[in-house]
CSV table of C-alpha atoms in Angstrom, one decimal:
chain,number,residue,atom,x,y,z
A,1,MET,CA,-14.1,-9.6,20.5
A,2,THR,CA,-10.7,-10.9,21.6
A,3,GLU,CA,-7.6,-8.7,21.7
A,4,SER,CA,-6.2,-10.7,18.8
A,5,GLU,CA,-9.3,-10.0,16.7
A,6,ARG,CA,-9.2,-6.3,17.6
A,7,ILE,CA,-5.6,-6.0,16.5
A,8,CYS,CA,-6.2,-7.7,13.2
A,9,ASN,CA,-9.3,-5.7,12.5
A,10,LYS,CA,-7.6,-2.4,13.2
A,11,ILE,CA,-4.7,-3.1,10.9
A,12,GLY,CA,-6.9,-4.5,8.1
A,13,GLU,CA,-9.4,-1.6,8.3
A,14,LYS,CA,-6.7,1.1,8.4
A,15,PHE,CA,-4.3,-0.2,5.7
A,16,PHE,CA,-5.6,-2.9,3.4
A,17,SER,CA,-8.5,-3.7,1.0
A,18,LYS,CA,-10.5,-6.8,1.5
A,19,ASP,CA,-8.6,-8.8,-1.1
A,20,ASN,CA,-5.3,-8.1,0.6
A,21,VAL,CA,-6.5,-9.4,4.0
A,22,TYR,CA,-6.4,-13.2,4.2
A,23,GLU,CA,-8.3,-15.8,6.2
A,24,ASN,CA,-8.5,-19.6,6.3
A,25,LEU,CA,-4.8,-19.5,7.2
A,26,LYS,CA,-4.1,-23.2,7.2
A,27,TYR,CA,-1.6,-25.3,5.3
A,28,ILE,CA,-0.2,-28.9,5.2
A,29,ASN,CA,3.3,-28.9,6.7
A,30,ASP,CA,6.2,-31.3,5.9
A,31,GLU,CA,4.8,-33.8,8.5
A,32,ASN,CA,1.6,-33.9,6.5
A,33,ASN,CA,-0.3,-32.1,9.3
A,34,LYS,CA,-2.8,-29.3,8.8
A,35,VAL,CA,-1.4,-26.3,10.8
A,36,GLU,CA,-2.0,-22.6,11.2
A,37,LEU,CA,0.1,-20.3,9.1
A,38,CYS,CA,-0.2,-17.3,11.5
A,39,ASP,CA,-2.9,-15.3,13.3
A,40,ALA,CA,-3.1,-12.7,10.5
A,41,LEU,CA,-1.7,-12.1,7.1
A,42,PHE,CA,-1.8,-9.0,5.0
A,43,GLU,CA,-0.3,-8.1,1.6
A,44,SER,CA,0.8,-4.9,0.0
A,45,SER,CA,2.7,-4.8,-3.3
A,46,ASP,CA,5.3,-7.5,-3.0
A,47,MET,CA,5.3,-7.7,0.8
A,48,TYR,CA,3.5,-9.7,3.5
A,49,LEU,CA,2.8,-8.7,7.0
A,50,ALA,CA,2.5,-11.9,9.1
A,51,ILE,CA,1.4,-11.5,12.7
A,52,GLN,CA,1.4,-13.9,15.6
A,53,ILE,CA,-0.4,-12.7,18.8
A,54,LYS,CA,0.0,-14.0,22.3
A,55,GLU,CA,-2.4,-13.1,25.2
A,56,ARG,CA,-1.6,-14.0,28.8
A,57,ASN,CA,-4.6,-15.8,30.3
A,58,LYS,CA,-5.5,-17.6,33.5
A,59,ASN,CA,-3.9,-20.9,32.4
A,60,ASN,CA,-0.4,-19.4,32.7
A,61,GLN,CA,-0.8,-17.1,35.7
A,62,GLY,CA,1.5,-19.3,37.8
A,63,LYS,CA,4.5,-18.3,35.7
A,64,SER,CA,6.6,-15.2,36.3
A,65,ASP,CA,6.5,-12.5,33.6
A,66,GLU,CA,10.0,-13.5,32.5
A,67,GLN,CA,9.2,-17.2,32.3
A,68,TRP,CA,6.0,-16.5,30.4
A,69,LEU,CA,8.0,-14.4,27.9
A,70,LYS,CA,10.6,-17.1,27.5
A,71,ASP,CA,8.1,-19.9,27.1
A,72,VAL,CA,5.3,-18.2,25.1
A,73,VAL,CA,6.8,-15.3,23.2
A,74,TYR,CA,10.4,-16.1,22.7
A,75,GLY,CA,9.6,-19.8,22.6
A,76,LYS,CA,6.2,-20.8,21.1
A,77,ALA,CA,5.5,-17.6,19.1
A,78,PHE,CA,9.1,-17.5,17.7
A,79,GLU,CA,8.9,-21.2,16.6
A,80,GLN,CA,5.5,-20.5,15.0
A,81,MET,CA,6.9,-17.5,13.2
A,82,LYS,CA,9.9,-19.5,11.9
A,83,SER,CA,7.5,-22.0,10.5
A,84,THR,CA,5.5,-19.2,8.9
A,85,ILE,CA,8.5,-17.7,7.2
A,86,ASP,CA,9.7,-21.1,5.9
A,87,ALA,CA,6.2,-22.0,4.7
A,88,ILE,CA,5.6,-18.8,2.8
A,89,LYS,CA,9.0,-19.1,1.1
A,90,SER,CA,8.7,-22.8,0.1
A,91,ASN,CA,5.1,-24.2,0.3
A,92,GLN,CA,2.2,-24.0,-2.1
A,93,ILE,CA,-0.4,-22.5,0.2
A,94,TYR,CA,-3.9,-21.4,-0.7
A,95,VAL,CA,-5.8,-18.9,1.5
A,96,ASN,CA,-9.0,-16.9,1.1
A,97,ASP,CA,-9.4,-13.1,0.9
A,98,LEU,CA,-12.3,-11.4,2.6
A,99,TYR,CA,-14.3,-11.7,-0.6
A,100,HIS,CA,-13.9,-15.5,0.0
A,101,GLN,CA,-11.9,-15.8,-3.2
A,102,LYS,CA,-9.0,-18.4,-3.3
A,103,VAL,CA,-5.6,-16.8,-3.4
A,104,VAL,CA,-2.2,-18.5,-3.8
A,105,ILE,CA,0.6,-17.4,-1.5
A,106,LYS,CA,3.6,-15.8,-3.4
A,107,ASN,CA,6.8,-17.5,-2.4
A,108,ASP,CA,9.0,-14.6,-3.6
A,109,ASN,CA,7.2,-11.9,-1.5
A,110,ILE,CA,9.2,-10.2,1.3
A,111,VAL,CA,7.9,-11.3,4.7
A,112,PHE,CA,7.7,-8.8,7.6
A,113,PRO,CA,7.0,-11.0,10.7
A,114,LEU,CA,5.6,-9.4,13.8
A,115,ILE,CA,4.9,-10.9,17.2
A,116,ILE,CA,2.5,-8.9,19.4
A,117,PHE,CA,1.9,-9.9,23.1
A,118,ASP,CA,-0.7,-8.7,25.6
A,119,CYS,CA,0.5,-8.6,29.2
A,120,SER,CA,0.2,-5.2,30.8
A,121,SER,CA,2.8,-5.9,33.6
A,122,ILE,CA,5.6,-6.4,31.1
A,123,ASN,CA,7.6,-3.4,30.0
A,124,ASN,CA,11.1,-4.8,29.4
A,125,TYR,CA,11.4,-7.4,26.7
A,126,LYS,CA,13.4,-8.5,23.7
A,127,LYS,CA,12.3,-6.3,20.8
A,128,ILE,CA,13.7,-8.3,18.0
A,129,ILE,CA,14.9,-11.9,17.2
A,130,ASN,CA,16.7,-12.7,14.0
A,131,TYR,CA,16.0,-15.9,12.0
A,132,ASN,CA,17.9,-16.6,8.8
A,133,ASP,CA,18.6,-12.9,8.2
A,134,VAL,CA,15.0,-12.0,8.8
A,135,ASN,CA,14.2,-9.7,11.7
A,136,ILE,CA,11.2,-10.8,13.7
A,137,ASN,CA,9.9,-7.7,15.4
A,138,ILE,CA,8.3,-8.1,18.9
A,139,LEU,CA,5.9,-5.5,20.3
A,140,SER,CA,3.9,-5.4,23.5
A,141,ILE,CA,0.2,-4.3,22.9
A,142,MET,CA,1.0,-0.9,24.4
A,143,ASP,CA,4.0,-0.4,22.1
A,144,TYR,CA,1.9,-1.6,19.2
A,145,GLU,CA,-0.6,1.2,19.9
A,146,LYS,CA,2.2,3.7,19.9
A,147,MET,CA,3.3,2.5,16.5
A,148,MET,CA,-0.2,2.6,15.1
A,149,GLU,CA,-0.7,6.2,16.1
A,150,VAL,CA,2.0,7.4,13.7
A,151,LEU,CA,1.3,5.3,10.6
A,152,ILE,CA,-0.7,6.8,7.8
A,153,LEU,CA,-0.1,4.9,4.5
A,154,PRO,CA,0.2,1.1,4.0
A,155,TYR,CA,3.9,1.6,3.1
A,156,ASP,CA,4.5,3.1,6.5
A,157,ILE,CA,3.9,-0.1,8.5
A,158,PHE,CA,6.5,-2.0,6.5
A,159,TYR,CA,9.0,0.8,6.6
A,160,TYR,CA,8.5,1.3,10.3
A,161,LEU,CA,9.3,-2.4,11.0
A,162,GLN,CA,12.2,-2.3,8.6
A,163,GLU,CA,13.8,0.7,10.3
A,164,ARG,CA,13.0,-0.5,13.8
A,165,GLY,CA,14.6,-3.9,12.9
A,166,LYS,CA,17.7,-2.1,11.5
A,167,TRP,CA,18.2,-0.1,14.6
A,168,LEU,CA,17.7,-3.1,16.9
A,169,SER,CA,19.7,-5.6,14.9
A,170,LYS,CA,23.0,-4.4,16.5
A,171,ASN,CA,21.7,-4.9,20.0
A,172,ASN,CA,18.4,-5.7,21.6
A,173,SER,CA,17.5,-2.2,22.8
A,174,LEU,CA,16.4,1.0,21.2
A,175,PRO,CA,19.4,3.4,20.8
A,176,ASN,CA,19.8,6.4,23.0
A,177,VAL,CA,20.3,8.7,20.0
A,178,VAL,CA,18.9,8.1,16.5
A,179,VAL,CA,20.1,10.0,13.4
A,180,GLY,CA,17.9,9.8,10.4
A,181,GLU,CA,19.0,11.4,7.1
A,182,ASN,CA,16.4,11.7,4.3
A,183,TYR,CA,15.8,13.8,1.2
A,184,ASN,CA,15.4,17.2,2.8
A,185,SER,CA,16.7,17.0,6.4
A,186,ILE,CA,18.7,15.3,9.1
A,187,THR,CA,16.6,14.2,12.1
A,188,LEU,CA,18.4,13.8,15.5
A,189,SER,CA,16.3,12.3,18.3
A,190,GLN,CA,16.8,10.9,21.8
A,191,VAL,CA,15.1,7.5,22.0
A,192,ARG,CA,14.4,5.8,25.3
A,193,ASN,CA,11.3,3.8,24.4
A,194,GLU,CA,8.8,2.8,21.7
A,195,GLU,CA,6.9,6.1,22.0
A,196,ASP,CA,10.1,8.1,21.3
A,197,PHE,CA,11.0,5.9,18.3
A,198,ALA,CA,7.5,6.3,16.9
A,199,ALA,CA,7.8,10.1,17.2
A,200,PHE,CA,11.2,10.0,15.6
A,201,PHE,CA,9.8,7.8,12.7
A,202,LYS,CA,7.0,10.3,12.1
A,203,ASN,CA,9.4,13.2,11.7
A,204,TYR,CA,11.8,11.1,9.7
A,205,ILE,CA,9.5,9.7,7.1
A,206,TYR,CA,7.6,13.0,6.6
A,207,ASP,CA,10.5,15.4,7.2
A,208,GLY,CA,8.6,16.9,10.2
A,209,ASP,CA,6.3,18.6,7.6
A,210,LYS,CA,2.7,18.8,8.5
A,211,ASN,CA,1.8,19.4,4.8
A,212,GLN,CA,3.3,16.1,3.9
A,213,MET,CA,1.4,14.3,6.6
A,214,ASP,CA,-1.9,16.0,5.5
A,215,ASN,CA,-1.3,14.9,1.9
A,216,ALA,CA,-0.6,11.4,3.0
A,217,LEU,CA,-3.9,11.4,4.9
A,218,LYS,CA,-5.7,12.7,1.8
A,219,LEU,CA,-4.1,10.0,-0.4
A,220,GLN,CA,-5.3,7.4,2.1
A,221,SER,CA,-8.8,8.9,2.0
A,222,VAL,CA,-8.8,8.5,-1.8
A,223,ILE,CA,-7.7,4.8,-1.4
A,224,ASN,CA,-10.4,4.2,1.3
A,225,LYS,CA,-13.1,5.6,-0.9
A,226,LEU,CA,-12.0,3.4,-3.8
A,227,LYS,CA,-11.9,0.4,-1.5
A,228,ASP,CA,-15.4,1.1,-0.2
A,229,ASP,CA,-16.9,1.5,-3.7
A,230,ARG,CA,-15.2,-1.4,-5.3
A,231,PRO,CA,-17.5,-4.3,-6.3
A,232,LYS,CA,-16.4,-7.8,-5.5
A,233,GLY,CA,-14.3,-9.6,-8.1
A,234,LYS,CA,-13.1,-6.5,-10.0
A,235,THR,CA,-9.5,-7.5,-10.7
A,236,GLU,CA,-8.7,-4.2,-12.5
A,237,LEU,CA,-9.6,-2.2,-9.4
A,238,LYS,CA,-7.6,-4.5,-7.2
A,239,ILE,CA,-4.5,-3.6,-9.4
A,240,ILE,CA,-5.4,0.1,-9.1
A,241,ILE,CA,-5.7,-0.1,-5.3
A,242,ASN,CA,-2.3,-1.9,-5.1
A,243,ILE,CA,-0.7,0.8,-7.3
A,244,LEU,CA,-2.0,3.5,-5.1
A,245,GLN,CA,-1.0,1.7,-1.9
A,246,SER,CA,2.6,1.5,-3.3
A,247,ILE,CA,2.9,5.3,-3.4
A,248,ARG,CA,5.5,6.4,-0.9
A,249,PRO,CA,5.1,9.4,1.4
A,250,LYS,CA,7.5,11.6,-0.6
A,251,ASP,CA,5.4,11.0,-3.7
A,252,ALA,CA,2.0,11.5,-2.0
A,253,CYS,CA,2.2,15.3,-2.3
A,254,GLY,CA,2.6,15.1,-6.1
A,255,PHE,CA,-0.4,12.7,-6.4
A,256,VAL,CA,-2.7,14.7,-4.2
A,257,GLU,CA,-1.9,18.1,-5.7
A,258,ARG,CA,-2.6,16.8,-9.2
A,259,PHE,CA,-5.7,14.9,-8.1
A,260,PHE,CA,-7.5,17.8,-6.6
A,261,CYS,CA,-6.2,20.3,-9.3
A,262,SER,CA,-7.9,18.0,-11.9
A,263,TRP,CA,-11.0,17.8,-9.7
A,264,GLU,CA,-11.2,21.7,-9.7
A,265,ASN,CA,-10.5,21.9,-13.4
A,266,ALA,CA,-13.4,19.5,-14.1
A,267,CYS,CA,-15.8,21.5,-12.0
A,268,ASN,CA,-14.7,24.7,-13.9
A,269,ASP,CA,-15.4,22.8,-17.2
A,270,LYS,CA,-11.8,22.7,-18.3
A,271,PHE,CA,-10.5,20.0,-20.6
A,272,ASN,CA,-7.0,19.0,-19.6
A,273,PHE,CA,-4.8,15.9,-19.5
A,274,SER,CA,-1.4,17.5,-19.0
A,275,LYS,CA,-0.8,16.4,-15.4
A,276,GLY,CA,0.8,13.1,-14.5
A,277,ILE,CA,3.4,11.2,-12.5
A,278,ILE,CA,5.4,8.1,-13.2
A,279,LEU,CA,6.1,5.5,-10.6
A,280,ASN,CA,7.5,1.9,-10.4
A,281,TYR,CA,5.2,-0.8,-9.3
A,282,ASP,CA,5.7,-4.6,-9.7
A,283,SER,CA,8.8,-3.9,-11.8
A,284,LYS,CA,6.7,-1.9,-14.2
A,285,ASN,CA,6.9,1.8,-15.1
A,286,ILE,CA,3.4,3.1,-14.7
A,287,GLY,CA,2.2,6.5,-15.7
A,288,ILE,CA,-0.7,8.0,-13.7
A,289,ILE,CA,-2.6,10.5,-15.8
A,290,PHE,CA,-5.1,13.0,-14.3
A,291,PHE,CA,-7.7,13.8,-16.9
A,292,SER,CA,-10.2,16.6,-16.5
A,293,LEU,CA,-13.0,16.2,-19.0
A,294,GLY,CA,-15.0,19.2,-17.9
A,295,LYS,CA,-18.7,18.8,-17.2
A,296,LYS,CA,-19.5,16.2,-19.8
A,297,GLN,CA,-18.6,12.5,-20.1
A,298,PHE,CA,-17.3,11.0,-23.3
A,299,GLU,CA,-20.0,9.4,-25.5
A,300,ASN,CA,-17.6,6.5,-26.2
A,301,HIS,CA,-15.5,4.9,-23.4
A,302,ARG,CA,-12.9,3.8,-25.9
A,303,PHE,CA,-11.8,7.4,-26.3
A,304,TYR,CA,-9.8,6.8,-23.1
A,305,GLU,CA,-7.8,4.1,-25.0
A,306,VAL,CA,-6.5,6.6,-27.4
A,307,LEU,CA,-5.1,8.9,-24.7
A,308,CYS,CA,-3.6,5.9,-22.8
A,309,ASP,CA,-1.9,4.7,-26.0
A,310,ALA,CA,-0.5,8.2,-26.6
A,311,LYS,CA,0.8,8.5,-23.1
A,312,GLN,CA,2.3,5.0,-23.2
A,313,LEU,CA,4.3,5.9,-26.3
A,314,GLN,CA,5.3,9.3,-24.9
A,315,GLY,CA,6.7,7.9,-21.7
A,316,LYS,CA,7.8,4.4,-22.9
A,317,LEU,CA,5.5,3.0,-20.2
A,318,ASP,CA,4.5,-0.5,-19.4
A,319,ALA,CA,1.1,0.6,-18.2
A,320,VAL,CA,-1.1,3.7,-17.8
A,321,LEU,CA,-3.5,4.5,-14.9
A,322,LEU,CA,-6.0,7.1,-16.2
A,323,ILE,CA,-8.0,9.0,-13.6
A,324,SER,CA,-10.8,10.9,-15.3
A,325,PHE,CA,-12.9,13.7,-13.6
A,326,VAL,CA,-16.3,14.9,-14.7
A,327,GLY,CA,-17.4,18.0,-12.7
A,328,PHE,CA,-20.8,19.1,-11.5
A,329,ASP,CA,-22.0,22.6,-10.5
A,330,ASN,CA,-22.0,21.6,-6.8
A,331,LYS,CA,-18.2,21.1,-7.0
A,332,GLU,CA,-18.5,17.3,-6.8
A,333,CYS,CA,-17.0,15.0,-9.3
A,334,TYR,CA,-17.7,11.7,-11.0
A,335,ILE,CA,-14.4,9.8,-11.2
A,336,GLU,CA,-13.5,6.9,-13.4
A,337,TRP,CA,-10.4,4.7,-12.9
A,338,ILE,CA,-9.0,3.2,-16.2
A,339,TYR,CA,-6.1,0.8,-16.1
A,340,TYR,CA,-4.5,0.2,-19.5
A,341,GLU,CA,-1.6,-2.3,-19.9
A,342,LYS,CA,0.0,-3.8,-23.0
A,343,PRO,CA,3.6,-4.6,-24.0
A,344,TYR,CA,5.4,-1.4,-25.0
A,345,ALA,CA,6.3,-1.3,-28.7
A,346,GLU,CA,8.1,1.6,-30.3
A,347,ASP,CA,6.0,3.3,-33.0
A,348,GLN,CA,7.6,6.4,-34.4
A,349,HIS,CA,4.8,7.0,-36.9
A,350,ALA,CA,2.1,7.1,-34.1
A,351,LEU,CA,4.4,9.2,-31.9
A,352,ASP,CA,4.9,11.7,-34.6
A,353,PHE,CA,1.1,11.8,-35.3
A,354,TYR,CA,0.3,12.4,-31.6
A,355,THR,CA,2.9,15.1,-31.4
A,356,GLU,CA,1.6,16.9,-34.6
A,357,VAL,CA,-2.0,17.0,-33.4
A,358,GLY,CA,-0.9,18.5,-30.0
A,359,MET,CA,-1.4,15.6,-27.7
A,360,TYR,CA,1.8,16.3,-25.8
A,361,ASN,CA,1.9,20.1,-25.7
A,362,GLY,CA,-1.6,20.8,-24.4
A,363,THR,CA,-2.9,22.5,-27.5
A,364,VAL,CA,-5.5,19.8,-28.4
A,365,ASP,CA,-9.0,20.8,-27.3
A,366,ARG,CA,-12.0,18.5,-26.6
A,367,GLU,CA,-13.6,18.9,-30.0
A,368,LEU,CA,-10.4,18.0,-31.8
A,369,PHE,CA,-9.6,15.2,-29.4
A,370,GLU,CA,-13.1,13.6,-29.9
A,371,LEU,CA,-12.9,14.0,-33.7
A,372,MET,CA,-9.4,12.4,-33.7
A,373,CYS,CA,-10.7,9.5,-31.6
A,374,LYS,CA,-13.6,8.9,-33.8
A,375,LYS,CA,-11.4,8.7,-36.9
A,376,MET,CA,-8.9,6.4,-35.2
A,377,LEU,CA,-11.7,4.1,-34.1
A,378,ASN,CA,-13.3,4.2,-37.5
A,379,GLU,CA,-16.5,5.9,-36.3
A,380,GLU,CA,-16.6,8.4,-39.1
């Protein structure tokens, strides 16, 4: 396996599902030539990570390090990345995901370009080049490894490159002192190299809180399990994975706490759907509802639709992601993921009905819920 393949595989395995990792990265340019788009392309939410990799080999050993950087990294790789950015923004390009399904590139996605080079003797180099107000980050393979050590969620890699680019855009070296202000704290760090910046970023994005980092890891483990179990071609699950991958570190704690609380409730045979969070994804307000059924599944899968409809009306939501838990005596759970989307339409009569039967105050029990669902679905 080449260094380029190792880099791409590591990023893909750590952050992205198979339908967000792209191959067959060729397109027809303005000169009507078939050319390579980039070495690797990944997608998360409305963002692309485009990577160009350069390895120093025997064919260019006669050049000095500085000349090699100038010709290969700042020259060839930079020109290739310029073409990549322009092509993504303006061309109609078709690629394949790792399920070998055809995917069309979205011209309005934000592009995060990254050049990685492998030459162990080079420590000092330009860390960013700007092209048409887009920061192209440059990392040596060693600095790339430092970055990867601190990233947990898919969101982190884009945020890291954004913040790194922001600090470097004023000059071409990392600042001696970095001040980061977030929701709960101000982080002051001395930064001399990429390792220092990576350490600063880790404290900055997670407030230096180990509990936040642990919850981010737990969220990523939930995503990974869903990715591993997902059958090929399940569009609904692709949407669900993308929603989960859009969760930011500050929101991971709320998700994880509700997820495992509902898991425990199901194992203790409790019927509860009071826990939820709301997030924005793809310009939609989406409610994530954590639904503990207890130890018995519904006899009719359409009962979920009733709860989704009630929650959509309550929160004026564009879509509902329902996560249902059925517990077992061994403390394991069977989990179903239900994505429900329809145009929101105000319905005061239905809202009043759901309120009256106790759908919003937690008083409806399982027996009443199932009876209500049967009547609404004309089963009785």
